[in-house]
């Protein structure tokens, strides 16, 4: 079920006002548009950038609980579900859950490592009703094995991708999600060329060290760029901008790309309020809920209703902290801030006009 433009416009206005005046959060109300729904922390990978695969305790909601939760999320106004792991295919009920969400009219999305994808899983996924699937692929070189802790990791991802492309045809939006870090800067162009050649959308994560996805010493080291790394990153961003002009449907917006340089100067970006926390809920496998995966939780959905938690003093306090950027800072869905900012859209237009003029006057510049 498509999200109405009126609903999107309402959330844009709500977010911008709250970003300017955090104290009005309680008055304008909280009606999340989408949810990150962690189904499991069990994983088939052993990424150096991630800590959750090292966990021994796995308190997960069962099938009935997750279905009931999705009913409650739909009633609360959520329209989009991101199923998150771990490796979601380690849950036997994943396709049943996706199908149930689709029947409720929820748009569903997955980002997967793809290490456990078989032809049978690809067939079931293509038929499940999921709206988009992105494959995590940071580099096509052997470096990816070490980063992900899996032998032949690029080959496994490419094999799974081909299986799903053969099953899904044009019915399913497919893409590549690449994490930009010190080690992958030289490898990103090859990944992007592969994606564009195969008509795959490109999304970039930026390395951070704020929650269990990235809370490792390796991640912190990968964020730190020396002058040579920064020069290489600037050249990469310049190259990516040109690809955006050539493939606007598959590449991130120009302003999203320009933001990469700002982020590696300062991950907090205090001048940018976190709209994501106004539009999203983050739900952990045990039912704990909060506005952000890097912040505290404000209650548990096994014990309390969603609306009660969203209206609670604890949840409102977390939102105000996020809007004031009293947090570690991260790159999680950073593009949401850019998508909802009128200033960002004006900057996007200006960047595009400058780049078009520059490429006409100097076609060899890129």
Short mmCIF file of C-alpha atoms in Angstrom, two decimals:
data_model
loop_
_atom_site.label_atom_id
_atom_site.label_comp_id
_atom_site.label_asym_id
_atom_site.label_seq_id
_atom_site.Cartn_x
_atom_site.Cartn_y
_atom_site.Cartn_z
CA UNK A 1 0.00 0.00 0.00
CA UNK A 2 1.65 3.29 -1.07
CA UNK A 3 2.11 5.97 1.57
CA UNK A 4 -0.09 8.95 0.81
CA UNK A 5 1.60 12.19 -0.17
CA UNK A 6 -0.54 13.96 2.43
CA UNK A 7 0.89 11.72 5.18
CA UNK A 8 4.43 12.38 3.98
CA UNK A 9 3.76 16.14 3.83
CA UNK A 10 2.38 16.07 7.36
CA UNK A 11 5.47 14.29 8.67
CA UNK A 12 7.80 16.68 6.82
CA UNK A 13 6.11 19.69 8.43
CA UNK A 14 5.98 18.00 11.85
CA UNK A 15 9.67 17.05 11.74
CA UNK A 16 10.91 20.45 10.64
CA UNK A 17 8.95 22.25 13.36
CA UNK A 18 10.17 19.83 16.01
CA UNK A 19 13.74 20.19 14.77
CA UNK A 20 13.53 23.93 15.31
CA UNK A 21 11.55 23.77 18.56
CA UNK A 22 12.13 20.46 20.43
CA UNK A 23 9.89 21.53 23.31
CA UNK A 24 6.79 21.18 21.10
CA UNK A 25 7.33 17.45 20.58
CA UNK A 26 4.66 16.51 23.10
CA UNK A 27 2.10 18.89 21.58
CA UNK A 28 2.49 17.79 17.97
CA UNK A 29 2.36 14.13 18.95
CA UNK A 30 4.44 11.17 17.85
CA UNK A 31 3.12 9.00 15.04
CA UNK A 32 6.00 6.91 13.64
CA UNK A 33 6.08 6.27 9.92
CA UNK A 34 8.35 3.25 9.96
CA UNK A 35 9.89 0.69 12.30
CA UNK A 36 13.19 -1.12 12.53
CA UNK A 37 12.07 -4.52 13.77
CA UNK A 38 14.97 -6.61 15.04
CA UNK A 39 13.98 -10.25 14.68
CA UNK A 40 17.21 -11.80 15.90
CA UNK A 41 20.79 -11.06 16.88
CA UNK A 42 21.89 -14.52 15.72
CA UNK A 43 24.07 -14.18 12.66
CA UNK A 44 25.85 -16.20 9.99
CA UNK A 45 28.62 -13.58 9.72
CA UNK A 46 31.40 -12.56 12.07
CA UNK A 47 31.91 -8.95 10.99
CA UNK A 48 34.74 -6.97 12.56
CA UNK A 49 32.41 -3.98 12.54
CA UNK A 50 29.75 -5.76 14.60
CA UNK A 51 29.43 -7.06 18.14
CA UNK A 52 26.02 -8.73 18.18
CA UNK A 53 27.15 -12.07 16.70
CA UNK A 54 29.25 -12.52 19.85
CA UNK A 55 26.16 -12.49 22.07
CA UNK A 56 25.18 -15.74 23.78
CA UNK A 57 21.68 -14.82 24.96
CA UNK A 58 18.92 -14.56 22.37
CA UNK A 59 15.61 -13.53 23.93
CA UNK A 60 13.41 -13.26 20.84
CA UNK A 61 9.70 -12.67 20.42
CA UNK A 62 8.01 -15.72 18.90
CA UNK A 63 5.88 -15.76 15.74
CA UNK A 64 2.65 -14.94 17.53
CA UNK A 65 4.23 -12.05 19.42
CA UNK A 66 5.77 -10.54 16.28
CA UNK A 67 2.49 -10.79 14.35
CA UNK A 68 0.61 -9.16 17.20
CA UNK A 69 3.25 -6.45 17.33
CA UNK A 70 2.87 -5.70 13.62
CA UNK A 71 -0.89 -5.35 14.09
CA UNK A 72 -0.25 -2.84 16.86
CA UNK A 73 2.34 -0.97 14.77
CA UNK A 74 -0.11 -0.71 11.87
CA UNK A 75 -2.76 0.67 14.21
CA UNK A 76 -0.23 3.21 15.55
CA UNK A 77 0.34 4.55 12.02
CA UNK A 78 3.49 2.69 10.99
CA UNK A 79 3.53 2.09 7.23
CA UNK A 80 7.00 0.64 6.62
CA UNK A 81 8.80 -2.25 8.33
CA UNK A 82 12.54 -2.88 8.09
CA UNK A 83 13.17 -6.46 9.19
CA UNK A 84 16.60 -6.45 10.82
CA UNK A 85 19.10 -9.06 12.03
CA UNK A 86 21.49 -10.74 12.67
CA UNK A 87 20.66 -13.06 9.84
CA UNK A 88 16.88 -13.03 9.53
CA UNK A 89 16.98 -16.30 7.60
CA UNK A 90 18.02 -18.05 10.81
CA UNK A 91 14.40 -17.62 11.90
CA UNK A 92 12.17 -20.35 10.51
CA UNK A 93 9.18 -17.99 10.38
CA UNK A 94 10.75 -15.12 8.40
CA UNK A 95 8.68 -15.66 5.24
CA UNK A 96 5.49 -16.12 7.26
CA UNK A 97 6.21 -12.78 8.97
CA UNK A 98 6.92 -10.96 5.70
CA UNK A 99 3.72 -12.33 4.15
CA UNK A 100 1.72 -11.30 7.21
CA UNK A 101 3.13 -7.77 7.05
CA UNK A 102 2.29 -7.54 3.34
CA UNK A 103 -1.31 -8.60 4.03
CA UNK A 104 -1.55 -5.78 6.57
CA UNK A 105 -0.54 -3.32 3.84
CA UNK A 106 2.88 -2.65 5.36
CA UNK A 107 5.80 -2.01 3.03
CA UNK A 108 8.63 -4.36 3.96
CA UNK A 109 12.38 -4.10 3.41
CA UNK A 110 15.41 -6.26 4.12
CA UNK A 111 19.15 -5.62 4.13
CA UNK A 112 20.93 -8.98 4.25
CA UNK A 113 24.43 -10.41 4.29
CA UNK A 114 23.13 -13.24 2.04
CA UNK A 115 25.52 -15.91 3.38
CA UNK A 116 22.72 -18.40 4.05
CA UNK A 117 20.67 -17.70 0.89
CA UNK A 118 19.96 -20.83 -1.14
CA UNK A 119 17.86 -21.28 -4.25
CA UNK A 120 14.97 -22.36 -2.02
CA UNK A 121 15.31 -19.25 0.15
CA UNK A 122 15.57 -17.01 -2.92
CA UNK A 123 12.38 -18.54 -4.32
CA UNK A 124 10.52 -18.09 -1.03
CA UNK A 125 11.79 -14.53 -0.64
CA UNK A 126 10.71 -13.56 -4.16
CA UNK A 127 7.22 -14.89 -3.44
CA UNK A 128 6.94 -13.45 0.08
CA UNK A 129 5.68 -9.98 -0.85
CA UNK A 130 8.78 -8.13 0.39
CA UNK A 131 9.16 -4.77 -1.37
CA UNK A 132 12.95 -4.42 -1.49
CA UNK A 133 16.08 -6.36 -0.62
CA UNK A 134 19.54 -4.83 -0.31
CA UNK A 135 22.71 -6.92 -0.18
CA UNK A 136 25.57 -5.80 2.04
CA UNK A 137 28.67 -5.59 -0.16
CA UNK A 138 31.51 -3.28 0.84
CA UNK A 139 34.14 -4.49 -1.62
CA UNK A 140 34.58 -7.14 -4.30
CA UNK A 141 38.12 -7.93 -3.15
CA UNK A 142 39.44 -10.45 -0.64
CA UNK A 143 39.40 -7.66 1.97
CA UNK A 144 35.68 -8.37 2.31
CA UNK A 145 36.46 -11.83 3.73
CA UNK A 146 38.46 -10.31 6.58
CA UNK A 147 35.98 -7.51 7.25
CA UNK A 148 33.04 -9.93 7.39
CA UNK A 149 34.86 -12.90 8.92
CA UNK A 150 33.56 -15.23 6.20
CA UNK A 151 35.57 -17.07 3.54
CA UNK A 152 34.66 -16.15 -0.06
CA UNK A 153 32.21 -13.51 1.19
CA UNK A 154 31.95 -11.54 -2.12
CA UNK A 155 31.27 -14.74 -4.07
CA UNK A 156 28.55 -15.77 -1.61
CA UNK A 157 26.83 -12.37 -1.95
CA UNK A 158 27.03 -12.38 -5.76
CA UNK A 159 25.70 -15.94 -5.96
CA UNK A 160 22.76 -15.08 -3.70
CA UNK A 161 22.10 -11.94 -5.70
CA UNK A 162 21.97 -13.87 -8.97
CA UNK A 163 19.62 -16.43 -7.42
CA UNK A 164 17.21 -13.72 -6.31
CA UNK A 165 17.44 -11.80 -9.60
CA UNK A 166 16.52 -15.01 -11.44
CA UNK A 167 13.53 -15.59 -9.16
CA UNK A 168 12.26 -12.04 -8.70
CA UNK A 169 12.59 -10.57 -12.18
CA UNK A 170 11.26 -7.00 -12.12
CA UNK A 171 8.80 -7.60 -9.26
CA UNK A 172 11.27 -6.76 -6.52
CA UNK A 173 13.51 -3.73 -5.95
CA UNK A 174 17.07 -4.94 -5.43
CA UNK A 175 20.09 -2.97 -4.33
CA UNK A 176 23.57 -2.91 -2.86
CA UNK A 177 24.40 -1.36 0.52
CA UNK A 178 28.10 -0.54 0.92
CA UNK A 179 29.79 0.72 4.07
CA UNK A 180 32.27 3.51 3.46
CA UNK A 181 35.25 3.27 5.81
CA UNK A 182 38.98 3.87 5.57
CA UNK A 183 39.63 0.40 4.23
CA UNK A 184 36.92 0.40 1.55
CA UNK A 185 37.39 3.88 0.05
CA UNK A 186 39.53 2.57 -2.88
CA UNK A 187 37.10 -0.31 -3.53
CA UNK A 188 33.80 1.58 -3.65
CA UNK A 189 33.97 2.52 -7.37
CA UNK A 190 34.18 -1.15 -8.40
CA UNK A 191 31.14 -1.98 -6.25
CA UNK A 192 29.20 0.96 -7.70
CA UNK A 193 30.10 0.02 -11.29
CA UNK A 194 28.89 -3.51 -10.64
CA UNK A 195 25.62 -2.24 -9.15
CA UNK A 196 24.90 0.19 -11.97
CA UNK A 197 25.74 -2.40 -14.64
CA UNK A 198 23.14 -4.70 -13.07
CA UNK A 199 20.48 -2.02 -12.52
CA UNK A 200 20.84 -2.20 -8.72
CA UNK A 201 20.13 0.75 -6.43
CA UNK A 202 23.10 1.95 -4.38
CA UNK A 203 22.93 2.93 -0.71
CA UNK A 204 25.89 3.92 1.48
CA UNK A 205 26.33 3.30 5.16
CA UNK A 206 29.07 5.33 6.84
CA UNK A 207 31.16 3.58 9.43
CA UNK A 208 30.31 4.50 13.02
CA UNK A 209 30.89 3.07 16.49
CA UNK A 210 27.71 3.79 18.37
CA UNK A 211 25.70 0.57 18.86
CA UNK A 212 25.98 -3.18 18.54
CA UNK A 213 26.24 -3.01 14.76
CA UNK A 214 29.45 -1.00 14.92
CA UNK A 215 30.60 -0.88 18.54
CA UNK A 216 34.07 -2.30 17.98
CA UNK A 217 37.62 -1.01 18.08
CA UNK A 218 37.90 -1.91 14.39
CA UNK A 219 35.03 0.47 13.56
CA UNK A 220 36.58 3.32 15.53
CA UNK A 221 39.89 2.82 13.75
CA UNK A 222 38.13 2.73 10.37
CA UNK A 223 36.48 6.10 11.02
CA UNK A 224 39.79 7.88 11.66
CA UNK A 225 41.10 9.29 8.37
CA UNK A 226 44.55 10.79 7.89
CA UNK A 227 45.14 13.54 5.27
CA UNK A 228 45.75 11.02 2.48
CA UNK A 229 42.56 9.13 3.33
CA UNK A 230 40.59 12.39 3.33
CA UNK A 231 42.00 13.31 -0.06
CA UNK A 232 40.98 9.89 -1.38
CA UNK A 233 37.50 10.25 0.15
CA UNK A 234 37.03 13.67 -1.47
CA UNK A 235 38.00 12.21 -4.85
CA UNK A 236 35.56 9.33 -4.31
CA UNK A 237 32.68 11.66 -3.43
CA UNK A 238 33.43 13.73 -6.53
CA UNK A 239 33.32 10.56 -8.65
CA UNK A 240 30.06 9.42 -7.01
CA UNK A 241 28.41 12.75 -7.77
CA UNK A 242 29.10 12.25 -11.47
CA UNK A 243 27.54 8.78 -11.30
CA UNK A 244 24.47 10.40 -9.73
CA UNK A 245 24.08 12.67 -12.76
CA UNK A 246 24.30 9.66 -15.06
CA UNK A 247 22.10 7.32 -12.99
CA UNK A 248 19.70 9.48 -10.93
CA UNK A 249 17.30 6.58 -10.30
CA UNK A 250 19.96 4.29 -8.81
CA UNK A 251 22.36 6.62 -6.98
CA UNK A 252 21.86 8.70 -3.79
CA UNK A 253 21.10 12.39 -4.16
CA UNK A 254 23.97 14.85 -4.59
CA UNK A 255 23.38 16.31 -1.14
CA UNK A 256 23.50 12.85 0.40
CA UNK A 257 26.90 12.37 -1.20
CA UNK A 258 28.19 15.80 -0.16
CA UNK A 259 27.16 14.98 3.40
CA UNK A 260 29.67 12.09 3.50
CA UNK A 261 32.56 14.55 3.77
CA UNK A 262 30.84 16.49 6.55
CA UNK A 263 30.18 13.29 8.46
CA UNK A 264 33.83 12.24 8.42
CA UNK A 265 34.71 15.67 9.78
CA UNK A 266 32.31 15.25 12.70
CA UNK A 267 29.97 12.27 13.26
CA UNK A 268 27.72 14.22 15.62
CA UNK A 269 26.74 17.06 13.26
CA UNK A 270 25.07 19.01 16.07
CA UNK A 271 23.54 21.45 13.62
CA UNK A 272 21.42 18.69 12.10
CA UNK A 273 18.50 17.56 14.32
CA UNK A 274 17.73 13.85 14.07
CA UNK A 275 14.40 13.65 12.24
CA UNK A 276 14.71 9.87 12.22
CA UNK A 277 13.80 9.64 15.88
CA UNK A 278 10.51 11.45 15.21
CA UNK A 279 9.53 9.12 12.37
CA UNK A 280 10.88 5.75 13.47
CA UNK A 281 10.72 3.28 16.32
CA UNK A 282 13.51 0.81 16.93
CA UNK A 283 12.33 -2.50 18.40
CA UNK A 284 14.76 -5.08 19.71
CA UNK A 285 14.19 -8.87 19.56
CA UNK A 286 12.96 -8.96 23.17
CA UNK A 287 10.40 -6.17 22.60
CA UNK A 288 12.35 -3.24 24.04
CA UNK A 289 11.49 -0.05 22.12
CA UNK A 290 13.13 3.34 21.65
CA UNK A 291 13.46 6.04 19.00
CA UNK A 292 17.04 5.10 18.06
CA UNK A 293 19.20 1.99 18.05
CA UNK A 294 22.10 3.95 19.57
CA UNK A 295 20.12 5.32 22.51
CA UNK A 296 18.41 3.84 25.53
CA UNK A 297 15.04 2.13 25.28
CA UNK A 298 11.93 3.55 26.95
CA UNK A 299 9.85 0.46 27.63
CA UNK A 300 9.00 -3.06 26.54
CA UNK A 301 6.14 -3.94 24.19
CA UNK A 302 5.57 -7.25 25.92
CA UNK A 303 4.53 -5.26 29.00
CA UNK A 304 3.04 -1.98 27.71
CA UNK A 305 1.07 -0.63 24.77
CA UNK A 306 2.88 1.33 22.06
CA UNK A 307 0.94 4.57 22.57
CA UNK A 308 1.62 4.52 26.32
CA UNK A 309 5.36 4.25 25.71
CA UNK A 310 5.40 6.91 22.96
CA UNK A 311 3.63 9.37 25.28
CA UNK A 312 5.81 8.56 28.29
CA UNK A 313 8.21 11.02 29.89
CA UNK A 314 11.08 8.60 29.19
CA UNK A 315 10.36 8.49 25.45
CA UNK A 316 9.85 12.26 25.14
CA UNK A 317 13.14 12.82 26.95
CA UNK A 318 14.95 10.59 24.46
CA UNK A 319 13.43 12.48 21.53
CA UNK A 320 14.58 15.82 22.93
CA UNK A 321 18.09 14.43 23.42
CA UNK A 322 18.15 13.25 19.81
CA UNK A 323 16.87 16.56 18.40
CA UNK A 324 19.56 18.40 20.36
CA UNK A 325 22.10 15.75 19.24
CA UNK A 326 22.98 14.84 22.82
CA UNK A 327 24.03 11.45 21.49
CA UNK A 328 27.18 9.81 20.11
CA UNK A 329 26.19 10.71 16.55
CA UNK A 330 25.81 8.18 13.73
CA UNK A 331 25.14 7.79 10.03
CA UNK A 332 22.04 5.62 10.40
CA UNK A 333 19.53 6.81 7.81
CA UNK A 334 21.28 10.18 7.73
CA UNK A 335 19.65 10.81 4.37
CA UNK A 336 16.30 11.12 6.12
CA UNK A 337 17.39 14.47 7.55
CA UNK A 338 18.37 15.59 4.06
CA UNK A 339 15.17 14.29 2.47
CA UNK A 340 13.00 16.28 4.89
CA UNK A 341 14.99 19.52 4.98
CA UNK A 342 13.89 22.40 2.69
CA UNK A 343 17.42 23.82 2.92
CA UNK A 344 18.80 20.50 1.73
CA UNK A 345 16.53 20.45 -1.31
CA UNK A 346 17.68 23.96 -2.28
CA UNK A 347 21.29 22.84 -1.82
CA UNK A 348 20.60 19.77 -3.98
CA UNK A 349 19.33 21.95 -6.83
CA UNK A 350 22.34 24.24 -6.55
CA UNK A 351 24.79 21.31 -6.56
CA UNK A 352 23.15 19.83 -9.62
CA UNK A 353 23.23 23.10 -11.59
CA UNK A 354 26.90 23.65 -10.73
CA UNK A 355 27.87 20.13 -11.69
CA UNK A 356 26.00 20.24 -15.01
CA UNK A 357 27.65 23.56 -15.94
CA UNK A 358 31.06 22.30 -14.88
CA UNK A 359 30.81 19.04 -16.83
CA UNK A 360 29.73 20.94 -19.97
CA UNK A 361 32.64 23.37 -19.77
CA UNK A 362 35.16 20.71 -18.86
CA UNK A 363 33.92 17.25 -19.94
CA UNK A 364 37.16 15.60 -18.85
CA UNK A 365 36.92 16.97 -15.32
CA UNK A 366 35.44 13.73 -14.00
#
